[in-house]
Amino acid sequence: MWILYAVISMMLYALAEVLQKKGSDINEEYSELKLLVWFGIISGFFSFAILLLDLKESPATALQIIANNHAVLLSPALYYLSLLLCFLAFKLVPVSIASPITCMEGIFSFIGIIILYSAIGKDNVLAESITSLKVFIVVLLSVGIYACTLIQSRKEDKSENLKLAKEKFFIKSGRFAIIGVAMTLLSAMFDAGSSLTDLYFLGEMSDSYDYIYTHGMIVLVFSAVLYLILWLLERKPYNLFKKTELPKIMGAGFDSLGMVFFMIAAAGNQIYTNVLISGFCVFTVLLSRLILKETIEKHQAVWIGFTITLIVVFTVVDEMF
């Protein structure tokens, strides 16, 4: 059942990235901060929804969990920082380049969870979950994701060189392409740290919804503080409901909902959830073609098909073994 939640999370994350790219305008100052504000608002909305649907919860639950273990603040903080770097990168490079790089987070966290479980004495969990066939599929999945990045990067570099003298965007994108890719890679590393923290606490806590609720409430507080900072920077309150903010709102909604499904999936399988969900970049690349009109090479389409096939194969293998 965890795979179903993982696949839903993949689709939601892909939609989120394309819409967040649409809301990341290189000519709009502080668009990355506005995206973060909306992410916190929507995350808080889902937390309150959990509060209403689960009568065991109370507004004091999050405070109790934080008081008992301050380390729960680490995951939302790392994820928030990861999103900030990702949104900055979206202003500099196409989403079809940024997304496969951010999806390397799944590989980082897969390696990290093996190290973490070995360190805390959960070798029995690793022995039960990790098989040579699954690890082989994970390696192939990593290759597929990485190949999408390389092919698209080469194509975009060629395209930018041809248009460098004609389009201001490509001048900026070309000049800061290395910075954009570096930001995306850093974002993947912070996201991996956040995911590892999530996986640890989801394994330690008896009720995963307690943790999801707490995570959302912390992010909501972060965004409330950020809204005040944005007010000071722009010297006027940020108008949350302008028509131009719709991509930001929808992107934040899909991202927050994707995170909820990720945590539910991770509660079911802590070892493989992250690495499977990292395949969402192939759907992002496809959607970037449909919605943002970014181009896809024939070779890249082959690697996308290869990666999707691996996700299906992994699902079958997990059910059978």
PDB file of C-alpha atoms in Angstrom:
ATOM      1  CA  MET A   1       0.000   0.000   0.000  1.00  0.00           C
ATOM      2  CA  TRP A   2       2.922   2.360   0.679  1.00  0.00           C
ATOM      3  CA  ILE A   3       3.816   2.300  -3.038  1.00  0.00           C
ATOM      4  CA  LEU A   4       0.404   3.733  -3.950  1.00  0.00           C
ATOM      5  CA  TYR A   5       1.010   6.674  -1.600  1.00  0.00           C
ATOM      6  CA  ALA A   6       4.525   7.061  -3.025  1.00  0.00           C
ATOM      7  CA  VAL A   7       3.224   7.232  -6.613  1.00  0.00           C
ATOM      8  CA  ILE A   8       0.575   9.806  -5.629  1.00  0.00           C
ATOM      9  CA  SER A   9       3.323  11.824  -3.939  1.00  0.00           C
ATOM     10  CA  MET A  10       5.422  11.657  -7.141  1.00  0.00           C
ATOM     11  CA  MET A  11       2.593  13.070  -9.262  1.00  0.00           C
ATOM     12  CA  LEU A  12       1.887  15.848  -6.768  1.00  0.00           C
ATOM     13  CA  TYR A  13       5.566  16.831  -6.483  1.00  0.00           C
ATOM     14  CA  ALA A  14       5.884  16.961 -10.282  1.00  0.00           C
ATOM     15  CA  LEU A  15       2.864  19.266 -10.589  1.00  0.00           C
ATOM     16  CA  ALA A  16       4.232  21.387  -7.744  1.00  0.00           C
ATOM     17  CA  GLU A  17       7.638  21.894  -9.366  1.00  0.00           C
ATOM     18  CA  VAL A  18       6.200  22.950 -12.726  1.00  0.00           C
ATOM     19  CA  LEU A  19       3.822  25.449 -11.091  1.00  0.00           C
ATOM     20  CA  GLN A  20       6.553  26.752  -8.770  1.00  0.00           C
ATOM     21  CA  LYS A  21       8.781  27.276 -11.795  1.00  0.00           C
ATOM     22  CA  LYS A  22       5.919  29.212 -13.394  1.00  0.00           C
ATOM     23  CA  GLY A  23       5.740  31.321 -10.218  1.00  0.00           C
ATOM     24  CA  SER A  24       9.518  31.914 -10.155  1.00  0.00           C
ATOM     25  CA  ASP A  25      10.029  34.958 -12.339  1.00  0.00           C
ATOM     26  CA  ILE A  26      13.626  36.143 -12.674  1.00  0.00           C
ATOM     27  CA  ASN A  27      12.313  39.705 -13.017  1.00  0.00           C
ATOM     28  CA  GLU A  28      10.108  39.491  -9.897  1.00  0.00           C
ATOM     29  CA  GLU A  29      11.998  40.420  -6.769  1.00  0.00           C
ATOM     30  CA  TYR A  30      11.516  38.074  -3.798  1.00  0.00           C
ATOM     31  CA  SER A  31       9.362  35.601  -5.767  1.00  0.00           C
ATOM     32  CA  GLU A  32      11.233  32.778  -4.001  1.00  0.00           C
ATOM     33  CA  LEU A  33      10.217  34.175  -0.597  1.00  0.00           C
ATOM     34  CA  LYS A  34       6.597  34.505  -1.711  1.00  0.00           C
ATOM     35  CA  LEU A  35       6.604  30.867  -2.798  1.00  0.00           C
ATOM     36  CA  LEU A  36       7.888  29.899   0.660  1.00  0.00           C
ATOM     37  CA  VAL A  37       5.209  31.965   2.394  1.00  0.00           C
ATOM     38  CA  TRP A  38       2.490  30.161   0.456  1.00  0.00           C
ATOM     39  CA  PHE A  39       4.073  26.766   1.133  1.00  0.00           C
ATOM     40  CA  GLY A  40       3.867  27.444   4.878  1.00  0.00           C
ATOM     41  CA  ILE A  41       0.254  28.649   4.675  1.00  0.00           C
ATOM     42  CA  ILE A  42      -0.892  25.545   2.786  1.00  0.00           C
ATOM     43  CA  SER A  43       1.112  23.232   5.082  1.00  0.00           C
ATOM     44  CA  GLY A  44      -0.595  24.865   8.050  1.00  0.00           C
ATOM     45  CA  PHE A  45      -3.970  24.354   6.365  1.00  0.00           C
ATOM     46  CA  PHE A  46      -3.297  20.600   6.034  1.00  0.00           C
ATOM     47  CA  SER A  47      -2.191  20.483   9.675  1.00  0.00           C
ATOM     48  CA  PHE A  48      -5.468  22.035  10.788  1.00  0.00           C
ATOM     49  CA  ALA A  49      -7.310  19.556   8.544  1.00  0.00           C
ATOM     50  CA  ILE A  50      -5.587  16.709  10.428  1.00  0.00           C
ATOM     51  CA  LEU A  51      -6.587  18.428  13.671  1.00  0.00           C
ATOM     52  CA  LEU A  52     -10.241  18.453  12.611  1.00  0.00           C
ATOM     53  CA  LEU A  53     -10.279  14.917  11.200  1.00  0.00           C
ATOM     54  CA  ASP A  54      -8.414  13.267  14.070  1.00  0.00           C
ATOM     55  CA  LEU A  55     -10.138  13.996  17.377  1.00  0.00           C
ATOM     56  CA  LYS A  56      -7.087  12.687  19.279  1.00  0.00           C
ATOM     57  CA  GLU A  57      -5.131  15.731  18.137  1.00  0.00           C
ATOM     58  CA  SER A  58      -5.179  19.072  19.888  1.00  0.00           C
ATOM     59  CA  PRO A  59      -3.396  22.364  19.179  1.00  0.00           C
ATOM     60  CA  ALA A  60      -1.083  21.517  22.091  1.00  0.00           C
ATOM     61  CA  THR A  61       0.127  18.294  20.407  1.00  0.00           C
ATOM     62  CA  ALA A  62       2.809  20.055  18.361  1.00  0.00           C
ATOM     63  CA  LEU A  63       4.071  21.973  21.415  1.00  0.00           C
ATOM     64  CA  GLN A  64       4.232  18.765  23.452  1.00  0.00           C
ATOM     65  CA  ILE A  65       6.209  16.957  20.741  1.00  0.00           C
ATOM     66  CA  ILE A  66       8.637  19.878  20.339  1.00  0.00           C
ATOM     67  CA  ALA A  67       9.058  20.185  24.118  1.00  0.00           C
ATOM     68  CA  ASN A  68       9.830  16.463  24.410  1.00  0.00           C
ATOM     69  CA  ASN A  69      12.305  16.498  21.546  1.00  0.00           C
ATOM     70  CA  HIS A  70      13.692  19.728  20.107  1.00  0.00           C
ATOM     71  CA  ALA A  71      15.269  17.774  17.233  1.00  0.00           C
ATOM     72  CA  VAL A  72      11.897  17.645  15.429  1.00  0.00           C
ATOM     73  CA  LEU A  73      12.577  21.260  14.431  1.00  0.00           C
ATOM     74  CA  LEU A  74      15.492  20.076  12.287  1.00  0.00           C
ATOM     75  CA  SER A  75      13.480  18.468   9.474  1.00  0.00           C
ATOM     76  CA  PRO A  76      11.167  21.415   8.671  1.00  0.00           C
ATOM     77  CA  ALA A  77      14.119  23.820   8.960  1.00  0.00           C
ATOM     78  CA  LEU A  78      16.213  21.796   6.495  1.00  0.00           C
ATOM     79  CA  TYR A  79      13.261  21.353   4.124  1.00  0.00           C
ATOM     80  CA  TYR A  80      12.464  25.064   4.243  1.00  0.00           C
ATOM     81  CA  LEU A  81      16.083  25.895   3.391  1.00  0.00           C
ATOM     82  CA  SER A  82      16.028  23.261   0.642  1.00  0.00           C
ATOM     83  CA  LEU A  83      12.946  24.881  -0.922  1.00  0.00           C
ATOM     84  CA  LEU A  84      14.509  28.347  -0.757  1.00  0.00           C
ATOM     85  CA  LEU A  85      17.574  27.165  -2.711  1.00  0.00           C
ATOM     86  CA  CYS A  86      15.368  25.261  -5.153  1.00  0.00           C
ATOM     87  CA  PHE A  87      13.147  28.303  -5.832  1.00  0.00           C
ATOM     88  CA  LEU A  88      16.228  30.485  -6.357  1.00  0.00           C
ATOM     89  CA  ALA A  89      17.561  27.911  -8.831  1.00  0.00           C
ATOM     90  CA  PHE A  90      14.231  27.910 -10.704  1.00  0.00           C
ATOM     91  CA  LYS A  91      14.856  31.599 -11.479  1.00  0.00           C
ATOM     92  CA  LEU A  92      18.175  30.731 -13.137  1.00  0.00           C
ATOM     93  CA  VAL A  93      17.781  27.373 -14.909  1.00  0.00           C
ATOM     94  CA  PRO A  94      14.913  25.483 -16.617  1.00  0.00           C
ATOM     95  CA  VAL A  95      12.930  23.101 -14.395  1.00  0.00           C
ATOM     96  CA  SER A  96      13.836  20.238 -16.746  1.00  0.00           C
ATOM     97  CA  ILE A  97      17.453  20.689 -15.589  1.00  0.00           C
ATOM     98  CA  ALA A  98      16.758  21.525 -11.932  1.00  0.00           C
ATOM     99  CA  SER A  99      14.271  18.721 -11.222  1.00  0.00           C
ATOM    100  CA  PRO A 100      16.506  15.710 -12.016  1.00  0.00           C
ATOM    101  CA  ILE A 101      19.263  17.248  -9.876  1.00  0.00           C
ATOM    102  CA  THR A 102      16.931  17.799  -6.914  1.00  0.00           C
ATOM    103  CA  CYS A 103      15.803  14.190  -7.316  1.00  0.00           C
ATOM    104  CA  MET A 104      19.333  13.019  -6.512  1.00  0.00           C
ATOM    105  CA  GLU A 105      18.104  13.658  -2.954  1.00  0.00           C
ATOM    106  CA  GLY A 106      16.477  10.227  -3.049  1.00  0.00           C
ATOM    107  CA  ILE A 107      19.828   8.590  -3.715  1.00  0.00           C
ATOM    108  CA  PHE A 108      21.558  10.639  -0.993  1.00  0.00           C
ATOM    109  CA  SER A 109      18.894   9.683   1.552  1.00  0.00           C
ATOM    110  CA  PHE A 110      19.008   5.990   0.532  1.00  0.00           C
ATOM    111  CA  ILE A 111      22.727   5.913   1.315  1.00  0.00           C
ATOM    112  CA  GLY A 112      22.121   7.972   4.454  1.00  0.00           C
ATOM    113  CA  ILE A 113      19.394   5.678   5.811  1.00  0.00           C
ATOM    114  CA  ILE A 114      21.686   2.648   5.451  1.00  0.00           C
ATOM    115  CA  ILE A 115      24.419   4.488   7.394  1.00  0.00           C
ATOM    116  CA  LEU A 116      21.920   5.748   9.999  1.00  0.00           C
ATOM    117  CA  TYR A 117      20.304   2.354  10.608  1.00  0.00           C
ATOM    118  CA  SER A 118      23.700   0.701  10.879  1.00  0.00           C
ATOM    119  CA  ALA A 119      24.786   3.341  13.404  1.00  0.00           C
ATOM    120  CA  ILE A 120      21.697   3.023  15.644  1.00  0.00           C
ATOM    121  CA  GLY A 121      21.630  -0.767  15.608  1.00  0.00           C
ATOM    122  CA  LYS A 122      18.740  -1.449  13.218  1.00  0.00           C
ATOM    123  CA  ASP A 123      20.704  -3.910  11.082  1.00  0.00           C
ATOM    124  CA  ASN A 124      17.806  -6.370  11.295  1.00  0.00           C
ATOM    125  CA  VAL A 125      15.530  -3.890   9.460  1.00  0.00           C
ATOM    126  CA  LEU A 126      18.148  -3.482   6.733  1.00  0.00           C
ATOM    127  CA  ALA A 127      18.582  -7.253   6.434  1.00  0.00           C
ATOM    128  CA  GLU A 128      14.821  -7.753   6.010  1.00  0.00           C
ATOM    129  CA  SER A 129      14.350  -4.913   3.500  1.00  0.00           C
ATOM    130  CA  ILE A 130      17.451  -4.767   1.343  1.00  0.00           C
ATOM    131  CA  THR A 131      17.912  -7.381  -1.372  1.00  0.00           C
ATOM    132  CA  SER A 132      20.496  -7.440  -4.135  1.00  0.00           C
ATOM    133  CA  LEU A 133      17.738  -7.186  -6.788  1.00  0.00           C
ATOM    134  CA  LYS A 134      16.204  -4.074  -5.202  1.00  0.00           C
ATOM    135  CA  VAL A 135      19.605  -2.424  -4.802  1.00  0.00           C
ATOM    136  CA  PHE A 136      20.362  -3.185  -8.468  1.00  0.00           C
ATOM    137  CA  ILE A 137      17.089  -1.507  -9.520  1.00  0.00           C
ATOM    138  CA  VAL A 138      17.918   1.493  -7.297  1.00  0.00           C
ATOM    139  CA  VAL A 139      21.325   1.833  -9.012  1.00  0.00           C
ATOM    140  CA  LEU A 140      19.687   1.708 -12.460  1.00  0.00           C
ATOM    141  CA  LEU A 141      17.078   4.262 -11.332  1.00  0.00           C
ATOM    142  CA  SER A 142      19.897   6.585 -10.230  1.00  0.00           C
ATOM    143  CA  VAL A 143      21.543   6.220 -13.642  1.00  0.00           C
ATOM    144  CA  GLY A 144      18.244   7.060 -15.393  1.00  0.00           C
ATOM    145  CA  ILE A 145      17.712  10.192 -13.306  1.00  0.00           C
ATOM    146  CA  TYR A 146      21.321  11.328 -13.798  1.00  0.00           C
ATOM    147  CA  ALA A 147      21.131  10.708 -17.562  1.00  0.00           C
ATOM    148  CA  CYS A 148      18.061  12.981 -17.805  1.00  0.00           C
ATOM    149  CA  THR A 149      20.139  15.745 -16.210  1.00  0.00           C
ATOM    150  CA  LEU A 150      23.151  15.362 -18.499  1.00  0.00           C
ATOM    151  CA  ILE A 151      21.209  15.178 -21.752  1.00  0.00           C
ATOM    152  CA  GLN A 152      19.005  18.137 -20.911  1.00  0.00           C
ATOM    153  CA  SER A 153      21.978  20.169 -19.661  1.00  0.00           C
ATOM    154  CA  ARG A 154      23.899  19.669 -22.904  1.00  0.00           C
ATOM    155  CA  LYS A 155      20.856  20.605 -24.974  1.00  0.00           C
ATOM    156  CA  GLU A 156      20.127  23.745 -22.966  1.00  0.00           C
ATOM    157  CA  ASP A 157      23.774  24.887 -23.133  1.00  0.00           C
ATOM    158  CA  LYS A 158      23.665  24.636 -26.925  1.00  0.00           C
ATOM    159  CA  SER A 159      20.347  26.454 -27.074  1.00  0.00           C
ATOM    160  CA  GLU A 160      21.548  29.250 -24.819  1.00  0.00           C
ATOM    161  CA  ASN A 161      24.698  29.777 -26.859  1.00  0.00           C
ATOM    162  CA  LEU A 162      22.634  30.177 -30.019  1.00  0.00           C
ATOM    163  CA  LYS A 163      20.290  32.733 -28.412  1.00  0.00           C
ATOM    164  CA  LEU A 164      22.768  34.473 -26.120  1.00  0.00           C
ATOM    165  CA  ALA A 165      22.851  37.694 -28.109  1.00  0.00           C
ATOM    166  CA  LYS A 166      19.087  37.816 -28.678  1.00  0.00           C
ATOM    167  CA  GLU A 167      17.309  37.053 -25.427  1.00  0.00           C
ATOM    168  CA  LYS A 168      17.976  38.671 -22.086  1.00  0.00           C
ATOM    169  CA  PHE A 169      16.725  35.634 -20.204  1.00  0.00           C
ATOM    170  CA  PHE A 170      19.288  33.340 -21.791  1.00  0.00           C
ATOM    171  CA  ILE A 171      22.061  35.835 -21.048  1.00  0.00           C
ATOM    172  CA  LYS A 172      21.101  35.746 -17.372  1.00  0.00           C
ATOM    173  CA  SER A 173      20.473  32.012 -17.387  1.00  0.00           C
ATOM    174  CA  GLY A 174      23.774  31.300 -19.109  1.00  0.00           C
ATOM    175  CA  ARG A 175      25.730  33.598 -16.804  1.00  0.00           C
ATOM    176  CA  PHE A 176      24.302  32.045 -13.659  1.00  0.00           C
ATOM    177  CA  ALA A 177      23.751  28.478 -14.896  1.00  0.00           C
ATOM    178  CA  ILE A 178      26.582  27.098 -12.752  1.00  0.00           C
ATOM    179  CA  ILE A 179      25.243  28.922  -9.684  1.00  0.00           C
ATOM    180  CA  GLY A 180      21.733  27.616 -10.421  1.00  0.00           C
ATOM    181  CA  VAL A 181      22.930  24.001 -10.699  1.00  0.00           C
ATOM    182  CA  ALA A 182      25.029  24.376  -7.517  1.00  0.00           C
ATOM    183  CA  MET A 183      21.986  25.731  -5.645  1.00  0.00           C
ATOM    184  CA  THR A 184      19.909  22.803  -6.876  1.00  0.00           C
ATOM    185  CA  LEU A 185      22.527  20.287  -5.728  1.00  0.00           C
ATOM    186  CA  LEU A 186      22.734  21.967  -2.316  1.00  0.00           C
ATOM    187  CA  SER A 187      18.936  21.897  -2.174  1.00  0.00           C
ATOM    188  CA  ALA A 188      19.021  18.125  -2.779  1.00  0.00           C
ATOM    189  CA  MET A 189      21.501  17.664   0.081  1.00  0.00           C
ATOM    190  CA  PHE A 190      19.403  19.676   2.554  1.00  0.00           C
ATOM    191  CA  ASP A 191      16.281  17.819   1.391  1.00  0.00           C
ATOM    192  CA  ALA A 192      18.055  14.497   1.993  1.00  0.00           C
ATOM    193  CA  GLY A 193      18.907  15.640   5.531  1.00  0.00           C
ATOM    194  CA  SER A 194      15.271  16.591   6.087  1.00  0.00           C
ATOM    195  CA  SER A 195      14.043  13.249   4.740  1.00  0.00           C
ATOM    196  CA  LEU A 196      16.449  11.294   6.952  1.00  0.00           C
ATOM    197  CA  THR A 197      15.141  13.190   9.981  1.00  0.00           C
ATOM    198  CA  ASP A 198      11.562  12.467   8.874  1.00  0.00           C
ATOM    199  CA  LEU A 199      12.294   8.771   8.454  1.00  0.00           C
ATOM    200  CA  TYR A 200      13.919   8.565  11.878  1.00  0.00           C
ATOM    201  CA  PHE A 201      11.028  10.239  13.737  1.00  0.00           C
ATOM    202  CA  LEU A 202       8.351   8.413  11.741  1.00  0.00           C
ATOM    203  CA  GLY A 203      10.001   5.179  12.880  1.00  0.00           C
ATOM    204  CA  GLU A 204      10.212   6.331  16.491  1.00  0.00           C
ATOM    205  CA  MET A 205       6.702   7.789  16.899  1.00  0.00           C
ATOM    206  CA  SER A 206       3.656   5.556  17.343  1.00  0.00           C
ATOM    207  CA  ASP A 207       1.332   7.854  15.348  1.00  0.00           C
ATOM    208  CA  SER A 208       2.725   9.228  12.062  1.00  0.00           C
ATOM    209  CA  TYR A 209      -0.063  11.827  11.896  1.00  0.00           C
ATOM    210  CA  ASP A 210       1.283  13.442  15.080  1.00  0.00           C
ATOM    211  CA  TYR A 211       4.557  14.073  13.288  1.00  0.00           C
ATOM    212  CA  ILE A 212       2.902  15.277  10.052  1.00  0.00           C
ATOM    213  CA  TYR A 213       0.751  17.688  12.058  1.00  0.00           C
ATOM    214  CA  THR A 214       3.749  19.014  13.999  1.00  0.00           C
ATOM    215  CA  HIS A 215       5.833  19.412  10.831  1.00  0.00           C
ATOM    216  CA  GLY A 216       3.099  21.493   9.181  1.00  0.00           C
ATOM    217  CA  MET A 217       2.622  23.733  12.198  1.00  0.00           C
ATOM    218  CA  ILE A 218       6.361  24.469  12.429  1.00  0.00           C
ATOM    219  CA  VAL A 219       6.491  25.403   8.737  1.00  0.00           C
ATOM    220  CA  LEU A 220       3.445  27.663   9.214  1.00  0.00           C
ATOM    221  CA  VAL A 221       5.298  29.557  11.973  1.00  0.00           C
ATOM    222  CA  PHE A 222       8.368  29.879   9.696  1.00  0.00           C
ATOM    223  CA  SER A 223       6.188  31.382   6.964  1.00  0.00           C
ATOM    224  CA  ALA A 224       4.493  33.815   9.348  1.00  0.00           C
ATOM    225  CA  VAL A 225       7.927  35.158  10.314  1.00  0.00           C
ATOM    226  CA  LEU A 226       8.970  35.245   6.645  1.00  0.00           C
ATOM    227  CA  TYR A 227       5.830  37.215   5.740  1.00  0.00           C
ATOM    228  CA  LEU A 228       6.863  39.922   8.231  1.00  0.00           C
ATOM    229  CA  ILE A 229      10.399  39.968   6.801  1.00  0.00           C
ATOM    230  CA  LEU A 230       8.951  40.296   3.290  1.00  0.00           C
ATOM    231  CA  TRP A 231       6.782  43.189   4.494  1.00  0.00           C
ATOM    232  CA  LEU A 232       9.899  44.978   5.771  1.00  0.00           C
ATOM    233  CA  LEU A 233      11.856  44.300   2.561  1.00  0.00           C
ATOM    234  CA  GLU A 234       9.105  45.551   0.233  1.00  0.00           C
ATOM    235  CA  ARG A 235       7.861  48.218   2.683  1.00  0.00           C
ATOM    236  CA  LYS A 236       4.305  47.083   2.054  1.00  0.00           C
ATOM    237  CA  PRO A 237       2.285  43.969   2.928  1.00  0.00           C
ATOM    238  CA  TYR A 238       2.513  41.131   0.431  1.00  0.00           C
ATOM    239  CA  ASN A 239      -0.833  40.801  -1.378  1.00  0.00           C
ATOM    240  CA  LEU A 240      -1.437  37.067  -1.125  1.00  0.00           C
ATOM    241  CA  PHE A 241      -4.429  36.919  -3.422  1.00  0.00           C
ATOM    242  CA  LYS A 242      -3.405  38.721  -6.606  1.00  0.00           C
ATOM    243  CA  LYS A 243      -4.282  36.839  -9.795  1.00  0.00           C
ATOM    244  CA  THR A 244      -0.579  36.524 -10.606  1.00  0.00           C
ATOM    245  CA  GLU A 245      -0.058  34.538  -7.387  1.00  0.00           C
ATOM    246  CA  LEU A 246      -2.214  31.605  -8.553  1.00  0.00           C
ATOM    247  CA  PRO A 247       0.759  29.442  -9.729  1.00  0.00           C
ATOM    248  CA  LYS A 248       2.430  30.017  -6.342  1.00  0.00           C
ATOM    249  CA  ILE A 249      -0.732  29.017  -4.470  1.00  0.00           C
ATOM    250  CA  MET A 250      -1.327  25.896  -6.563  1.00  0.00           C
ATOM    251  CA  GLY A 251       2.359  24.925  -6.461  1.00  0.00           C
ATOM    252  CA  ALA A 252       2.392  25.243  -2.674  1.00  0.00           C
ATOM    253  CA  GLY A 253      -0.795  23.194  -2.430  1.00  0.00           C
ATOM    254  CA  PHE A 254       0.539  20.306  -4.511  1.00  0.00           C
ATOM    255  CA  ASP A 255       3.924  20.435  -2.710  1.00  0.00           C
ATOM    256  CA  SER A 256       2.340  20.333   0.752  1.00  0.00           C
ATOM    257  CA  LEU A 257      -0.053  17.546  -0.226  1.00  0.00           C
ATOM    258  CA  GLY A 258       2.835  15.631  -1.800  1.00  0.00           C
ATOM    259  CA  MET A 259       4.757  15.912   1.467  1.00  0.00           C
ATOM    260  CA  VAL A 260       1.784  14.473   3.399  1.00  0.00           C
ATOM    261  CA  PHE A 261       1.584  11.451   1.069  1.00  0.00           C
ATOM    262  CA  PHE A 262       5.380  11.069   1.242  1.00  0.00           C
ATOM    263  CA  MET A 263       5.262  10.843   5.033  1.00  0.00           C
ATOM    264  CA  ILE A 264       2.413   8.316   4.945  1.00  0.00           C
ATOM    265  CA  ALA A 265       4.402   6.220   2.438  1.00  0.00           C
ATOM    266  CA  ALA A 266       7.593   6.593   4.507  1.00  0.00           C
ATOM    267  CA  ALA A 267       5.769   5.325   7.598  1.00  0.00           C
ATOM    268  CA  GLY A 268       5.069   2.147   5.589  1.00  0.00           C
ATOM    269  CA  ASN A 269       8.573   1.707   4.147  1.00  0.00           C
ATOM    270  CA  GLN A 270      11.420   3.814   5.486  1.00  0.00           C
ATOM    271  CA  ILE A 271      14.128   2.294   3.291  1.00  0.00           C
ATOM    272  CA  TYR A 272      12.831   2.693  -0.260  1.00  0.00           C
ATOM    273  CA  THR A 273      10.195   5.445  -0.184  1.00  0.00           C
ATOM    274  CA  ASN A 274      12.579   8.312  -0.856  1.00  0.00           C
ATOM    275  CA  VAL A 275      14.503   6.651  -3.649  1.00  0.00           C
ATOM    276  CA  LEU A 276      11.289   5.606  -5.416  1.00  0.00           C
ATOM    277  CA  ILE A 277       9.752   9.078  -5.132  1.00  0.00           C
ATOM    278  CA  SER A 278      12.943  10.571  -6.598  1.00  0.00           C
ATOM    279  CA  GLY A 279      11.670   9.313  -9.952  1.00  0.00           C
ATOM    280  CA  PHE A 280       9.093  12.123  -9.955  1.00  0.00           C
ATOM    281  CA  CYS A 281      11.542  14.209 -11.995  1.00  0.00           C
ATOM    282  CA  VAL A 282      10.588  12.297 -15.144  1.00  0.00           C
ATOM    283  CA  PHE A 283       6.991  13.456 -14.712  1.00  0.00           C
ATOM    284  CA  THR A 284       8.246  16.990 -14.051  1.00  0.00           C
ATOM    285  CA  VAL A 285      10.179  16.958 -17.327  1.00  0.00           C
ATOM    286  CA  LEU A 286       7.098  15.700 -19.204  1.00  0.00           C
ATOM    287  CA  LEU A 287       4.871  18.334 -17.597  1.00  0.00           C
ATOM    288  CA  SER A 288       7.447  21.050 -18.312  1.00  0.00           C
ATOM    289  CA  ARG A 289       7.016  20.177 -21.979  1.00  0.00           C
ATOM    290  CA  LEU A 290       3.206  20.365 -21.784  1.00  0.00           C
ATOM    291  CA  ILE A 291       2.819  23.401 -19.510  1.00  0.00           C
ATOM    292  CA  LEU A 292       6.045  25.439 -19.815  1.00  0.00           C
ATOM    293  CA  LYS A 293       6.784  24.458 -23.447  1.00  0.00           C
ATOM    294  CA  GLU A 294      10.327  23.335 -22.595  1.00  0.00           C
ATOM    295  CA  THR A 295      11.738  20.957 -25.213  1.00  0.00           C
ATOM    296  CA  ILE A 296      12.646  17.281 -24.725  1.00  0.00           C
ATOM    297  CA  GLU A 297      15.291  15.438 -26.764  1.00  0.00           C
ATOM    298  CA  LYS A 298      14.602  11.996 -28.223  1.00  0.00           C
ATOM    299  CA  HIS A 299      17.406  10.495 -26.128  1.00  0.00           C
ATOM    300  CA  GLN A 300      15.976  12.111 -23.016  1.00  0.00           C
ATOM    301  CA  ALA A 301      12.553  10.625 -23.792  1.00  0.00           C
ATOM    302  CA  VAL A 302      14.200   7.177 -23.905  1.00  0.00           C
ATOM    303  CA  TRP A 303      15.712   7.692 -20.435  1.00  0.00           C
ATOM    304  CA  ILE A 304      12.361   8.930 -19.133  1.00  0.00           C
ATOM    305  CA  GLY A 305      10.701   5.744 -20.411  1.00  0.00           C
ATOM    306  CA  PHE A 306      13.540   3.696 -18.897  1.00  0.00           C
ATOM    307  CA  THR A 307      13.063   5.344 -15.480  1.00  0.00           C
ATOM    308  CA  ILE A 308       9.275   4.916 -15.489  1.00  0.00           C
ATOM    309  CA  THR A 309       9.727   1.240 -16.413  1.00  0.00           C
ATOM    310  CA  LEU A 310      12.110   0.787 -13.465  1.00  0.00           C
ATOM    311  CA  ILE A 311       9.557   2.302 -11.086  1.00  0.00           C
ATOM    312  CA  VAL A 312       6.956  -0.201 -12.330  1.00  0.00           C
ATOM    313  CA  VAL A 313       9.440  -3.085 -12.046  1.00  0.00           C
ATOM    314  CA  PHE A 314      10.383  -2.038  -8.509  1.00  0.00           C
ATOM    315  CA  THR A 315       6.693  -2.022  -7.543  1.00  0.00           C
ATOM    316  CA  VAL A 316       6.245  -5.576  -8.856  1.00  0.00           C
ATOM    317  CA  VAL A 317       9.456  -6.802  -7.180  1.00  0.00           C
ATOM    318  CA  ASP A 318       8.447  -5.245  -3.850  1.00  0.00           C
ATOM    319  CA  GLU A 319       5.073  -7.008  -3.956  1.00  0.00           C
ATOM    320  CA  MET A 320       6.561 -10.360  -4.948  1.00  0.00           C
ATOM    321  CA  PHE A 321       9.581 -10.411  -2.631  1.00  0.00           C
TER     322      PHE A 321
END
